[in-house]
mmCIF file of C-alpha atoms in Angstrom:
data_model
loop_
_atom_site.group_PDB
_atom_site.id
_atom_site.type_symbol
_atom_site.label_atom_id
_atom_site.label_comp_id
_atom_site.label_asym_id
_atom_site.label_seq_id
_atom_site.Cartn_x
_atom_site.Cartn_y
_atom_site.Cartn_z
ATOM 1 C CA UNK A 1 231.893 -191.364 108.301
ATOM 2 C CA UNK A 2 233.726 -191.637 111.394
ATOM 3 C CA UNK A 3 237.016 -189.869 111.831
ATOM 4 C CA UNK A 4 240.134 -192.135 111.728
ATOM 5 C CA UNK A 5 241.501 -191.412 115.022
ATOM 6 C CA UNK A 6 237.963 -192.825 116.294
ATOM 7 C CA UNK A 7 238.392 -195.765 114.334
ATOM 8 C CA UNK A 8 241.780 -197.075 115.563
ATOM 9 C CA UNK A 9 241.852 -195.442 118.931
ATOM 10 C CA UNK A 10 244.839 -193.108 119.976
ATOM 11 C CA UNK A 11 246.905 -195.185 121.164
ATOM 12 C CA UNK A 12 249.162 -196.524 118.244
ATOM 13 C CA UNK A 13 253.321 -195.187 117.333
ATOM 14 C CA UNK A 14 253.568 -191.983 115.534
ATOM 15 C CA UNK A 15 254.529 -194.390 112.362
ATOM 16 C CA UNK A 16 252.365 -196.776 112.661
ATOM 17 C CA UNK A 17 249.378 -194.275 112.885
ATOM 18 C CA UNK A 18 251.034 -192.396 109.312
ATOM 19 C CA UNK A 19 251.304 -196.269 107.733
ATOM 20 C CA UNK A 20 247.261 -196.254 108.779
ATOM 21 C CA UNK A 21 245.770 -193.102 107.679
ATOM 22 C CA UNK A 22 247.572 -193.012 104.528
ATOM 23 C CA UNK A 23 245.072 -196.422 103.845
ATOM 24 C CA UNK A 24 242.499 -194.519 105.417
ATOM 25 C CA UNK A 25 242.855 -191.835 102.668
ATOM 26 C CA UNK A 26 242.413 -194.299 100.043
ATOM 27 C CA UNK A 27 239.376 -196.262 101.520
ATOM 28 C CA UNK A 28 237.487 -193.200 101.555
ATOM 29 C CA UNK A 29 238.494 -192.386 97.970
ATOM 30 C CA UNK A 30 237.270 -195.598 96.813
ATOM 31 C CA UNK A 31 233.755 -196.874 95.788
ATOM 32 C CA UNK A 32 232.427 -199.376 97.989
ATOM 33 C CA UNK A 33 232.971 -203.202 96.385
ATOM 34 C CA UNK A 34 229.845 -205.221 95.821
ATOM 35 C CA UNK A 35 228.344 -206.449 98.810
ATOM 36 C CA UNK A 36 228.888 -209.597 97.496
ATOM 37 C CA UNK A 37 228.986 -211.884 94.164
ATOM 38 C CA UNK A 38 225.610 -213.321 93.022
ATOM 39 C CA UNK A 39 225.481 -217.395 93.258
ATOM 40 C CA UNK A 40 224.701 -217.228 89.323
ATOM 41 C CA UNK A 41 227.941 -216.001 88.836
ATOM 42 C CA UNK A 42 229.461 -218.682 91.458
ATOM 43 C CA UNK A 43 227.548 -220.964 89.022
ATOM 44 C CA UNK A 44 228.188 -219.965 85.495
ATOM 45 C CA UNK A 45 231.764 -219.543 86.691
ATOM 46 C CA UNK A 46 231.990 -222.787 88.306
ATOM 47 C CA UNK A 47 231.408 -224.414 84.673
ATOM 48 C CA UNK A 48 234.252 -222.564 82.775
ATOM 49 C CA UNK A 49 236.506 -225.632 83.219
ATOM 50 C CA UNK A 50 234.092 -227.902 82.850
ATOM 51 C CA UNK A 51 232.029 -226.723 79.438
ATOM 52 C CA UNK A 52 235.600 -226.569 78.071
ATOM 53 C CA UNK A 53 235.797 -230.309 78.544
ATOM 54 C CA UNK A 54 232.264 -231.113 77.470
ATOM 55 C CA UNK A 55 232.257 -228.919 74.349
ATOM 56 C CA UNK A 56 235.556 -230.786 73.873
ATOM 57 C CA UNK A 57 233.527 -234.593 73.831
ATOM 58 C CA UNK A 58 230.655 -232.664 72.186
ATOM 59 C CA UNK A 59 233.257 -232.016 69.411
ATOM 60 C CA UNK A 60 234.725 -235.494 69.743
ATOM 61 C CA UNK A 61 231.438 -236.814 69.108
ATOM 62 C CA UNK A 62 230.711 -234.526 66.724
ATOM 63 C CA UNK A 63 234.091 -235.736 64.730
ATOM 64 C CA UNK A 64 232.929 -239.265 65.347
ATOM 65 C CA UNK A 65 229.470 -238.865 63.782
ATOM 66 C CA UNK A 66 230.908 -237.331 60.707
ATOM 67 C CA UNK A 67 233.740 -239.824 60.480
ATOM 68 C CA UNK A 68 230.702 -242.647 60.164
ATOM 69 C CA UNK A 69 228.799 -240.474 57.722
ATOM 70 C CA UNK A 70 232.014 -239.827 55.282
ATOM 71 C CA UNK A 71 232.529 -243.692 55.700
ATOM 72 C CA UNK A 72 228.766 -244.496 54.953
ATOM 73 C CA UNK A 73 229.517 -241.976 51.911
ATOM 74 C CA UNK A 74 232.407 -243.474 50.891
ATOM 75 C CA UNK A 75 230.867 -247.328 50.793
ATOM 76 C CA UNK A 76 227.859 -245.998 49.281
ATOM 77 C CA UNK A 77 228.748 -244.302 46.367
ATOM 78 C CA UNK A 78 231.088 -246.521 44.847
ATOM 79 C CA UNK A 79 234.410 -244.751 45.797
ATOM 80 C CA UNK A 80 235.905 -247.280 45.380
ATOM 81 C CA UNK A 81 235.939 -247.796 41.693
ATOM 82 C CA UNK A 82 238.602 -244.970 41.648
ATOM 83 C CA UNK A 83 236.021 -242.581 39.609
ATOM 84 C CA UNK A 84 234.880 -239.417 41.588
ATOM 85 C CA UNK A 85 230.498 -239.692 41.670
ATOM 86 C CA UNK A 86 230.425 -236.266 43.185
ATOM 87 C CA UNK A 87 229.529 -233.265 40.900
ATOM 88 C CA UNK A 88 231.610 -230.394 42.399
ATOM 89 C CA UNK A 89 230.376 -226.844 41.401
ATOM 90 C CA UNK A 90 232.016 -224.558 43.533
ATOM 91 C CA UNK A 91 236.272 -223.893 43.793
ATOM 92 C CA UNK A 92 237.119 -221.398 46.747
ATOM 93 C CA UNK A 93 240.724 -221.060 46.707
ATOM 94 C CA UNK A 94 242.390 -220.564 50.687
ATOM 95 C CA UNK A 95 244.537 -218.439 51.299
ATOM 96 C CA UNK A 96 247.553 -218.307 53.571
ATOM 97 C CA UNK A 97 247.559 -216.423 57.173
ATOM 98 C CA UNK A 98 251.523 -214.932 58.072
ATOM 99 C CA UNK A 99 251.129 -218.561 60.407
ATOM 100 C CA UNK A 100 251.158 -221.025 57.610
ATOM 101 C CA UNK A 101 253.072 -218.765 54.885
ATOM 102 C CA UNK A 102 254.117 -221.922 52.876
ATOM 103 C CA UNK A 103 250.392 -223.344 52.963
ATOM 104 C CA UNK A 104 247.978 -223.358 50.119
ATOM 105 C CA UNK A 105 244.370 -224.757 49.456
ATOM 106 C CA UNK A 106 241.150 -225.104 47.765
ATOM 107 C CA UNK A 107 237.908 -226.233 48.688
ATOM 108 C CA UNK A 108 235.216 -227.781 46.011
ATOM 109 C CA UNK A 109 231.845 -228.058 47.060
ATOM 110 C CA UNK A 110 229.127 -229.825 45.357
ATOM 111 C CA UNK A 111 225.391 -228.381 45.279
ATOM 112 C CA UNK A 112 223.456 -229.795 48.381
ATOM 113 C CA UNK A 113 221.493 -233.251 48.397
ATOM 114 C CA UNK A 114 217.965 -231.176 48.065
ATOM 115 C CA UNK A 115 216.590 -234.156 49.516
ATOM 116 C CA UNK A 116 218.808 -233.841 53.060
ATOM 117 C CA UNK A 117 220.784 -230.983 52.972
ATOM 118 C CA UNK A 118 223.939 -232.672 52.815
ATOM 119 C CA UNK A 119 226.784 -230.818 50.470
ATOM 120 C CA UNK A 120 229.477 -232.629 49.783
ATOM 121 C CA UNK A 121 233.179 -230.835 50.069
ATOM 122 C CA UNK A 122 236.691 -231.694 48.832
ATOM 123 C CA UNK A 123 239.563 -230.427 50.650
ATOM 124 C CA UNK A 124 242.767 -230.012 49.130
ATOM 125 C CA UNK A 125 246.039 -228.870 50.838
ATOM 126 C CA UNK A 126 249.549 -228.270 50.518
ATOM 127 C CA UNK A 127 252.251 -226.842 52.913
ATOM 128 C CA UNK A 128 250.335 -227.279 56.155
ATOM 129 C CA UNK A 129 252.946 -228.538 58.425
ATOM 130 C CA UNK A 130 252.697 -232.459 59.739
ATOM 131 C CA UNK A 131 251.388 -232.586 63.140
ATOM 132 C CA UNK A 132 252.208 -235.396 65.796
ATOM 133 C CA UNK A 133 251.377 -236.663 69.241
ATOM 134 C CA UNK A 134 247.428 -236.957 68.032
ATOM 135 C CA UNK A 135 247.018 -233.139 66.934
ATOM 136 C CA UNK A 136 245.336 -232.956 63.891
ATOM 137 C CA UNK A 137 243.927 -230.113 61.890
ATOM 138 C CA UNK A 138 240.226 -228.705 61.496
ATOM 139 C CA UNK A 139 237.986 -226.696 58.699
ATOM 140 C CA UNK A 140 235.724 -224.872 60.483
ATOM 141 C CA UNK A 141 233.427 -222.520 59.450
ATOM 142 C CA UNK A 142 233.436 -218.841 61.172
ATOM 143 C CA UNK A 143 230.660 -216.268 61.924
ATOM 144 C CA UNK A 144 231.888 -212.783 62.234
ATOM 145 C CA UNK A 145 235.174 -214.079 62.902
ATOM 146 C CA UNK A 146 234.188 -216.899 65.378
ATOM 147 C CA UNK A 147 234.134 -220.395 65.553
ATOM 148 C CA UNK A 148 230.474 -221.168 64.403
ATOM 149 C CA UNK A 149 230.354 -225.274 63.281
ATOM 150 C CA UNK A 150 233.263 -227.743 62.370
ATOM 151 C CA UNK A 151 233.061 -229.295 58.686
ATOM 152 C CA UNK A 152 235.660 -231.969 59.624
ATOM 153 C CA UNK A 153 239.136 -232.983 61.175
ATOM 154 C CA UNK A 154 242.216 -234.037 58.954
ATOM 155 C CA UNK A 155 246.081 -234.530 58.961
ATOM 156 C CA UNK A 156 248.200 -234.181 56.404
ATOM 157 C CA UNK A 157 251.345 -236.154 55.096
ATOM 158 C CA UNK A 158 253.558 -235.119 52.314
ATOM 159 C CA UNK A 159 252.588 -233.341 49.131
ATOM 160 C CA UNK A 160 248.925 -232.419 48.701
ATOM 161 C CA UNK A 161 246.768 -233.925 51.018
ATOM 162 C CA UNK A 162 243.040 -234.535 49.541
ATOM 163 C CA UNK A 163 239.860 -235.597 51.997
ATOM 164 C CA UNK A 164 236.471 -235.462 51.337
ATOM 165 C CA UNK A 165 233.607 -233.840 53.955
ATOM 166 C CA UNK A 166 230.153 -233.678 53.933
ATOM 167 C CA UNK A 167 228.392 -230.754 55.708
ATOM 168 C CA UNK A 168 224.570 -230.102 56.429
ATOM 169 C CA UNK A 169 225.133 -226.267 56.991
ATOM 170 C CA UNK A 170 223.418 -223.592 54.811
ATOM 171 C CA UNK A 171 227.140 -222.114 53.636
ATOM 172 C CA UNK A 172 225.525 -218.576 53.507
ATOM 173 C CA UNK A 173 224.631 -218.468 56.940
ATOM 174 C CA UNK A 174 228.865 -218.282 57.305
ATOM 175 C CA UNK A 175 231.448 -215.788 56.748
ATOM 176 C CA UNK A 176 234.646 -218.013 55.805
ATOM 177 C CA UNK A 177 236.098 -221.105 55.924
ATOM 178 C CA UNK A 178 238.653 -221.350 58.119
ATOM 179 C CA UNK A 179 241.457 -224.212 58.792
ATOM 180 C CA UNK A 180 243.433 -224.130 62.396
ATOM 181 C CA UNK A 181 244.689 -226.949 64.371
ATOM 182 C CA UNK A 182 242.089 -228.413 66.479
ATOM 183 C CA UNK A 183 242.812 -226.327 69.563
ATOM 184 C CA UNK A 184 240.676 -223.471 70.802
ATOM 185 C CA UNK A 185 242.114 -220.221 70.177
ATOM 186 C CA UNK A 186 244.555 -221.496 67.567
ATOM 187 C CA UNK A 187 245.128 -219.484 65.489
ATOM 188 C CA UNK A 188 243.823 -219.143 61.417
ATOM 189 C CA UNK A 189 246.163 -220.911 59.404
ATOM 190 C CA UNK A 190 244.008 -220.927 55.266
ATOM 191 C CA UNK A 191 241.153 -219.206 55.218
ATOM 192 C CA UNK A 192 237.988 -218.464 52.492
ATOM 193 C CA UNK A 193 235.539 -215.828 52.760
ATOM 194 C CA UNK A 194 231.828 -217.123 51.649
ATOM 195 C CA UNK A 195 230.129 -214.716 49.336
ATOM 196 C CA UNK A 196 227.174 -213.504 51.108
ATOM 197 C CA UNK A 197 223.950 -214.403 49.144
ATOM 198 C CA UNK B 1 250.490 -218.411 109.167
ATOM 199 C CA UNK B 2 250.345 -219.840 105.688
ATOM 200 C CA UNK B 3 251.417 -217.326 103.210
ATOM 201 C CA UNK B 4 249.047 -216.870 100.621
ATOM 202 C CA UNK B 5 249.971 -217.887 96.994
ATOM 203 C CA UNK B 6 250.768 -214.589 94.774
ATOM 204 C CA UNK B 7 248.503 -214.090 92.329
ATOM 205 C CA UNK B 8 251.171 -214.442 89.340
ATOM 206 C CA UNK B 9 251.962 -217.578 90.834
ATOM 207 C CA UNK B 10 247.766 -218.646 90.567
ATOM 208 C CA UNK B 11 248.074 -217.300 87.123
ATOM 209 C CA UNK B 12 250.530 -219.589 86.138
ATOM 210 C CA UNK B 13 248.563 -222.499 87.555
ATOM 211 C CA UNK B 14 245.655 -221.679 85.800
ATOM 212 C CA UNK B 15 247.789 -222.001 82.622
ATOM 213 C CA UNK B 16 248.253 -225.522 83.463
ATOM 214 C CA UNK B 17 245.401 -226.524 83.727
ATOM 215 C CA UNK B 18 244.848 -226.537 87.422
ATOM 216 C CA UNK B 19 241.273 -225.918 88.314
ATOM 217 C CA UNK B 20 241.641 -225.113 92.181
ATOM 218 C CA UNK B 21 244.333 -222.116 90.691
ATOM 219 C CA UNK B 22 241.335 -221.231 88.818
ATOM 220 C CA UNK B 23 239.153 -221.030 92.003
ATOM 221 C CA UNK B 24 241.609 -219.253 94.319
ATOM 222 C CA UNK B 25 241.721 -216.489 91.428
ATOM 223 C CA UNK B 26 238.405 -216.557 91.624
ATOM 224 C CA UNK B 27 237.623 -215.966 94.417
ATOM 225 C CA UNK B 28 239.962 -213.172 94.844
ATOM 226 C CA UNK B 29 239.111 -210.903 92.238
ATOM 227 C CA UNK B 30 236.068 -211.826 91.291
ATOM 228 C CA UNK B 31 234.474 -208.758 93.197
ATOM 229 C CA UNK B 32 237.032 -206.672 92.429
ATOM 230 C CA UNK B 33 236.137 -207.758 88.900
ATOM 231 C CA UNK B 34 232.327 -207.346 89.781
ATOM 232 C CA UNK B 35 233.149 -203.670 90.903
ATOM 233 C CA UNK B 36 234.637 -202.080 87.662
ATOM 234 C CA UNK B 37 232.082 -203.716 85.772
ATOM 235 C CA UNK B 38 229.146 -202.487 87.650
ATOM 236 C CA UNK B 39 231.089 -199.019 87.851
ATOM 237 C CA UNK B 40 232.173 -199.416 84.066
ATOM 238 C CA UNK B 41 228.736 -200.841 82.606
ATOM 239 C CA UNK B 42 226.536 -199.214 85.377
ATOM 240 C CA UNK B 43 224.115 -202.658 85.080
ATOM 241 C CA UNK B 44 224.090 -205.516 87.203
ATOM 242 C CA UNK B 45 223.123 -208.205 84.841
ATOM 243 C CA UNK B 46 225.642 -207.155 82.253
ATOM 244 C CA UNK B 47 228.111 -206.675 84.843
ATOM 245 C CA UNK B 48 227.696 -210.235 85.793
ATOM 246 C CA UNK B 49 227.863 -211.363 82.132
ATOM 247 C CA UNK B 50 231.451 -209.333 81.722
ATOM 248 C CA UNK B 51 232.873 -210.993 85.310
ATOM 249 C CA UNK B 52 232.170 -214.380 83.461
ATOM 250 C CA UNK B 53 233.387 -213.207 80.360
ATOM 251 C CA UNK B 54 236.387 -211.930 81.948
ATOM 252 C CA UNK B 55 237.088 -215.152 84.041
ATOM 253 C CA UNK B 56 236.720 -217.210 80.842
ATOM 254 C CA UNK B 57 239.119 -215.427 79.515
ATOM 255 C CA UNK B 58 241.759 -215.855 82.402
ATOM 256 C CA UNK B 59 241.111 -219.484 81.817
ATOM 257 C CA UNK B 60 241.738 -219.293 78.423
ATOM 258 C CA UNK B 61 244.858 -217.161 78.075
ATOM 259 C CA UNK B 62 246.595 -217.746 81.455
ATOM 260 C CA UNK B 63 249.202 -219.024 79.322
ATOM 261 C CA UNK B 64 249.989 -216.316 78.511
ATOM 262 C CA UNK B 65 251.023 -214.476 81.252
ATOM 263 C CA UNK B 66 254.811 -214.039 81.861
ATOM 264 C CA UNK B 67 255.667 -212.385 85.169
ATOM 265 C CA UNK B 68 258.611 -210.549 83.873
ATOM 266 C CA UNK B 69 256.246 -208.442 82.369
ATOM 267 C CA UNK B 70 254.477 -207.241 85.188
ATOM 268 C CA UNK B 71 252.248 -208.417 88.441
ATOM 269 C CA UNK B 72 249.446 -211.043 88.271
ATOM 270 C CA UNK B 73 247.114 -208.119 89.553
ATOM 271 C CA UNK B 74 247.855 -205.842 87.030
ATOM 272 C CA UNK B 75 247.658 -208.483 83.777
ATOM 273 C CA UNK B 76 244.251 -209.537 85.669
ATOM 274 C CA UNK B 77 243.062 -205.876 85.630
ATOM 275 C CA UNK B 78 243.996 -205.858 81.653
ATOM 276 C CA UNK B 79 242.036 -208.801 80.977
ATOM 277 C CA UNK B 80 239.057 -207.718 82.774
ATOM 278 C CA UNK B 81 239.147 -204.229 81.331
ATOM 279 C CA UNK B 82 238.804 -206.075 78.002
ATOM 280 C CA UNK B 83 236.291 -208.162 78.749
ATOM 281 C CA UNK B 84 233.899 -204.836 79.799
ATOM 282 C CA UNK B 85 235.298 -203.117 76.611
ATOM 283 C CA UNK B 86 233.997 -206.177 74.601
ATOM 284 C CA UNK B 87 230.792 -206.457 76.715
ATOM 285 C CA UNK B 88 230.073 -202.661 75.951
ATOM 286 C CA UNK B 89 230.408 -202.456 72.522
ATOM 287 C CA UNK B 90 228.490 -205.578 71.569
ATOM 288 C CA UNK B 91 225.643 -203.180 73.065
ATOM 289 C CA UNK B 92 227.349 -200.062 71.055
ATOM 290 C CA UNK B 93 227.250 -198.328 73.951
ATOM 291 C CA UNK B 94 229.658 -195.886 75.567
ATOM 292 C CA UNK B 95 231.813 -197.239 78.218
ATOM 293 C CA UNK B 96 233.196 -194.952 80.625
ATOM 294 C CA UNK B 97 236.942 -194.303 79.991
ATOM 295 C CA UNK B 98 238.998 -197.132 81.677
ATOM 296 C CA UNK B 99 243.322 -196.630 81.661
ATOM 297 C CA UNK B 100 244.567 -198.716 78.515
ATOM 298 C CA UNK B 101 247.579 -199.855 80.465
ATOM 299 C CA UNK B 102 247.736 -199.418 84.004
ATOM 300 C CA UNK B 103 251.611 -197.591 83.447
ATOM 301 C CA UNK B 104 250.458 -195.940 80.582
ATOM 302 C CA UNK B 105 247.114 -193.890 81.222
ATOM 303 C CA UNK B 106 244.635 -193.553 77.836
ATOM 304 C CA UNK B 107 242.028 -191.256 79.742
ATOM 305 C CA UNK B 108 241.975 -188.182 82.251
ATOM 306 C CA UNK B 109 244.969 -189.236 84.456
ATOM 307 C CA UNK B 110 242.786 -188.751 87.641
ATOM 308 C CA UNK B 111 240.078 -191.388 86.119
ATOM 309 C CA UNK B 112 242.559 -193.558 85.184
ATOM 310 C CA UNK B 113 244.318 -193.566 88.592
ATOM 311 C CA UNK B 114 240.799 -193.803 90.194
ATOM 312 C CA UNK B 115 239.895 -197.175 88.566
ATOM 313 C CA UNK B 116 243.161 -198.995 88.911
ATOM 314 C CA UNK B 117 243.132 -197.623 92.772
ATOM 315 C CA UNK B 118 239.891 -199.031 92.878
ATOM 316 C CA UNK B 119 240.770 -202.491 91.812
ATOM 317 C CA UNK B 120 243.763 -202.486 94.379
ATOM 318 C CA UNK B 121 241.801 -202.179 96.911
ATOM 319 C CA UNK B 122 239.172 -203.760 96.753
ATOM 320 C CA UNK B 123 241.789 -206.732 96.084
ATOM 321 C CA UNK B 124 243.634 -206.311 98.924
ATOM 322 C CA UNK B 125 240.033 -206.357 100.632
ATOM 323 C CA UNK B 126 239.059 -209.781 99.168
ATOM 324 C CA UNK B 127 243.329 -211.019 101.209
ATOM 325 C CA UNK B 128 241.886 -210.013 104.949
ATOM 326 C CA UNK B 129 240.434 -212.404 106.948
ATOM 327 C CA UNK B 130 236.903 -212.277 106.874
ATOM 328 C CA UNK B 131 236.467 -210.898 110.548
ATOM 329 C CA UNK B 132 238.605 -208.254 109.250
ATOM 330 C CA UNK B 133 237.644 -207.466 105.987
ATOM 331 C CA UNK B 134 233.237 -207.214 107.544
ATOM 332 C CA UNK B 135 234.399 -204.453 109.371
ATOM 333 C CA UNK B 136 237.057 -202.352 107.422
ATOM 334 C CA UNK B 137 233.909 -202.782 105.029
ATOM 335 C CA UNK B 138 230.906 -201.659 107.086
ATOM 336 C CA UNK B 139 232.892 -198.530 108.630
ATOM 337 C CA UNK B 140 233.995 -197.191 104.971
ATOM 338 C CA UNK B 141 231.117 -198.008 103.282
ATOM 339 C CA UNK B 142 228.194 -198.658 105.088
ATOM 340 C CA UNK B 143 227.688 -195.490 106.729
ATOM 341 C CA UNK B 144 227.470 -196.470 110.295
ATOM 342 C CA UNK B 145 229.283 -195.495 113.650
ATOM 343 C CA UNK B 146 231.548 -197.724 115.584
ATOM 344 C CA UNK B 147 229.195 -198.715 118.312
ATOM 345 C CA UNK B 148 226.412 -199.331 115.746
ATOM 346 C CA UNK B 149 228.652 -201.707 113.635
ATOM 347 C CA UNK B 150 229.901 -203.245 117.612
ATOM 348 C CA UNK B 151 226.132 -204.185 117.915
ATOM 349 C CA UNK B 152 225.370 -204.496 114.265
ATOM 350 C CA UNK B 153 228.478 -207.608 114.666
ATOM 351 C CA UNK B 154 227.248 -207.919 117.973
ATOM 352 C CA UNK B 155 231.226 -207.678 119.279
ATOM 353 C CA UNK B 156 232.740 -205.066 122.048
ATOM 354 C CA UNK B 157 233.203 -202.020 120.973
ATOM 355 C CA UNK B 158 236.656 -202.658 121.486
ATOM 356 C CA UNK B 159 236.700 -205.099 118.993
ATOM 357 C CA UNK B 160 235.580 -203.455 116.652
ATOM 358 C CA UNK B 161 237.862 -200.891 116.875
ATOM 359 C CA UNK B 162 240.864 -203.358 116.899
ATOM 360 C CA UNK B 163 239.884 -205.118 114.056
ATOM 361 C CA UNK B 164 240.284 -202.416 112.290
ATOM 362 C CA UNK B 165 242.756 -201.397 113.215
ATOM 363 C CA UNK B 166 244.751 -204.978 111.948
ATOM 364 C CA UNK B 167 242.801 -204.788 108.821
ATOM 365 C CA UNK B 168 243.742 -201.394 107.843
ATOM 366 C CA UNK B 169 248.110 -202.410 108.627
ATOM 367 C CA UNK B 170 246.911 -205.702 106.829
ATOM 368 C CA UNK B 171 245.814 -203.411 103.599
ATOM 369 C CA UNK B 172 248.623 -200.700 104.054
ATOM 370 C CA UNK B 173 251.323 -203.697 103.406
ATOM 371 C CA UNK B 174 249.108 -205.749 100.762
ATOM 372 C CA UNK B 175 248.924 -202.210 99.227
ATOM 373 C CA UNK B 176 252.942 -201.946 98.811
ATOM 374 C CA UNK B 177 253.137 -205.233 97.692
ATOM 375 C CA UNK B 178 251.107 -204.399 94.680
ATOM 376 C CA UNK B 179 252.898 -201.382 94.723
ATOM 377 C CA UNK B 180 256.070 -203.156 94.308
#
């Protein structure tokens, strides 16, 4: 590599020419940088933002879809005549992370519809504090302790707070249930492991 | 000149929201990010995969940053240091020893000091003007002379020589700075 005093010429203050070589030092200390960054990076970087806000209306539409199922439910099965037509099998009690101390819940699940896949849920919760300015809450399920598929969206007033959900997910592919507000990153508020097998 | 924007000051934009923050971040680090992962993960592809990783995360968390706690370069270097961590051990592979803290060494001190060096320079690289930064770059790194990178740029050799000359007192004070 050329010398320093070849690369900046003689001609600079005594200081100056110190100030320099102690960067020349370092530069020839240090591994060369890339030469430069691929365009897939550029790319895939470029979209950061962006899949953010389409995951977000994939989720919204997501929400939306199972809103008109759990409405199609409700109509369908006779809800309305105040009796409960949906055989639940399963109680998974959830518990409480340090950022919802006062919380409690429980989640009954039905068998699954053999002829869709469908399983019905029933979400009950208490002590999950009221959210406002559209925020709302979400039971997710997680896959080694990521979010893997959202079961459904609530909010919750006073008291226990009881909604029904259906799901089409084989449960054992999961590792808990999982309730957080809606935001990404937020964090675990009730959670359930599912027993493998 | 315009002064540039510091990079705690990008940080904090990014935790707003602000997507051209986002890009000015990136495209200031991301081949000092690029660097340690190559050096880190010693593959290009998974390299690549950890930069992207990494600048997800600075997306994601920027909200987190408080600048009482330290510089936007340094909280930068933490994230992407996790990011490689993360990318290395979904493979279950070693990953060469990077400082836990860039005030509080976890490896040999001289590795340590060798990586966060590293990413200080090759940040301060990614502040010079590009005429300046092409040939700081080819006379450190690409192995040739003066008069071969003068025809190589196709500039006097006199050019060459003061352009680097400005980058290198453009690095020594964006090196205080960081330093700082």
């Amino acid at each position: 590599m050329t010398e320093f005093r070849d690369l900046v010429g003689g001609d600079l203050d005594p200081d100056e020419l110190e100030r320099l070589e102690r960067v020349d030092r370092i530069l020839r200390t240090v591994p060369a940088p890339p030469a430069e960054v691929p365009g897939s990076l550029n790319r895939a970087v470029q979209r950061i933002g962006t899949e953010r806000r389409i995951w977000t209306l994939r989720r919204v539409a997501a929400v939306a879809a199972l809103a008109a199922t759990l409405a199609a439910l409700f109509f369908s099965v006779g809800r309305w005549t105040g009796g409960s037509a949906v055989d639940y099998r399963t109680s998974v009690p959830l518990k409480a992370t340090a950022d919802a101390p006062r919380a409690s819940g429980q989640i009954r699940i039905a068998e699954s519809d053999r002829s869709t896949g469908n399983q019905e849920l029933q979400l009950r919760v208490t002590g999950l504090p009221r959210l406002s300015g559209g925020d709302y809450y979400v039971l997710w399920l997680a896959k080694n302790g990521t979010y893997a598929g959202t079961c459904g969206t609530f909010n919750v007033g006073s008291g226990t707070t009881t909604v029904e959900m259906t799901v089409s997910y084989r449960l054992a592919d999961y590792d808990a249930w999982v309730i957080s507000r809606h935001e990404e990153n937020a964090p675990w508020l009730l959670s359930a492991r599912i027993a493998s097998g | 000149m315009a002064t540039a924007e510091t990079d705690g000051r990008l940080i904090e934009r990014v935790g707003r929201g602000d997507r051209d923050a986002f890009e000015q971040l990136y495209r200031r680090f991301a081949r000092p990010v690029l660097a340690m992962a190559v050096r880190q993960l010693g593959d290009n592809g998974r390299a690549e995969d950890a930069t992207q990783e990494t600048f997800a995360a600075i997306w994601r968390s920027a909200r987190s940053y408080r600048s009482e706690r330290g510089t936007g370069s340094a909280w930068l270097f933490a994230v992407a240091r996790h990011a490689i961590i993360d990318r290395a051990r979904q493979k279950r592979e070693h990953v060469a020893e990077i400082p836990e803290e860039v005030s509080d060494w976890a490896g040999p001190a001289e590795r340590a000091e060798e990586s966060w060096l590293a990413w200080r320079v090759h940040s301060a690289l990614e502040q010079l003007p590009e005429r300046e930064r092409a040939v700081v770059e080819l006379a450190y790194w690409s192995g040739l002379s003066q008069t071969e990178i003068a025809s190589y740029l196709d500039v006097p050799l006199g050019t060459v020589k003061t352009r680097t000359r400005t980058g290198l007192a453009r690095l020594a004070g964006l090196l205080d700075e960081v330093q700082e």
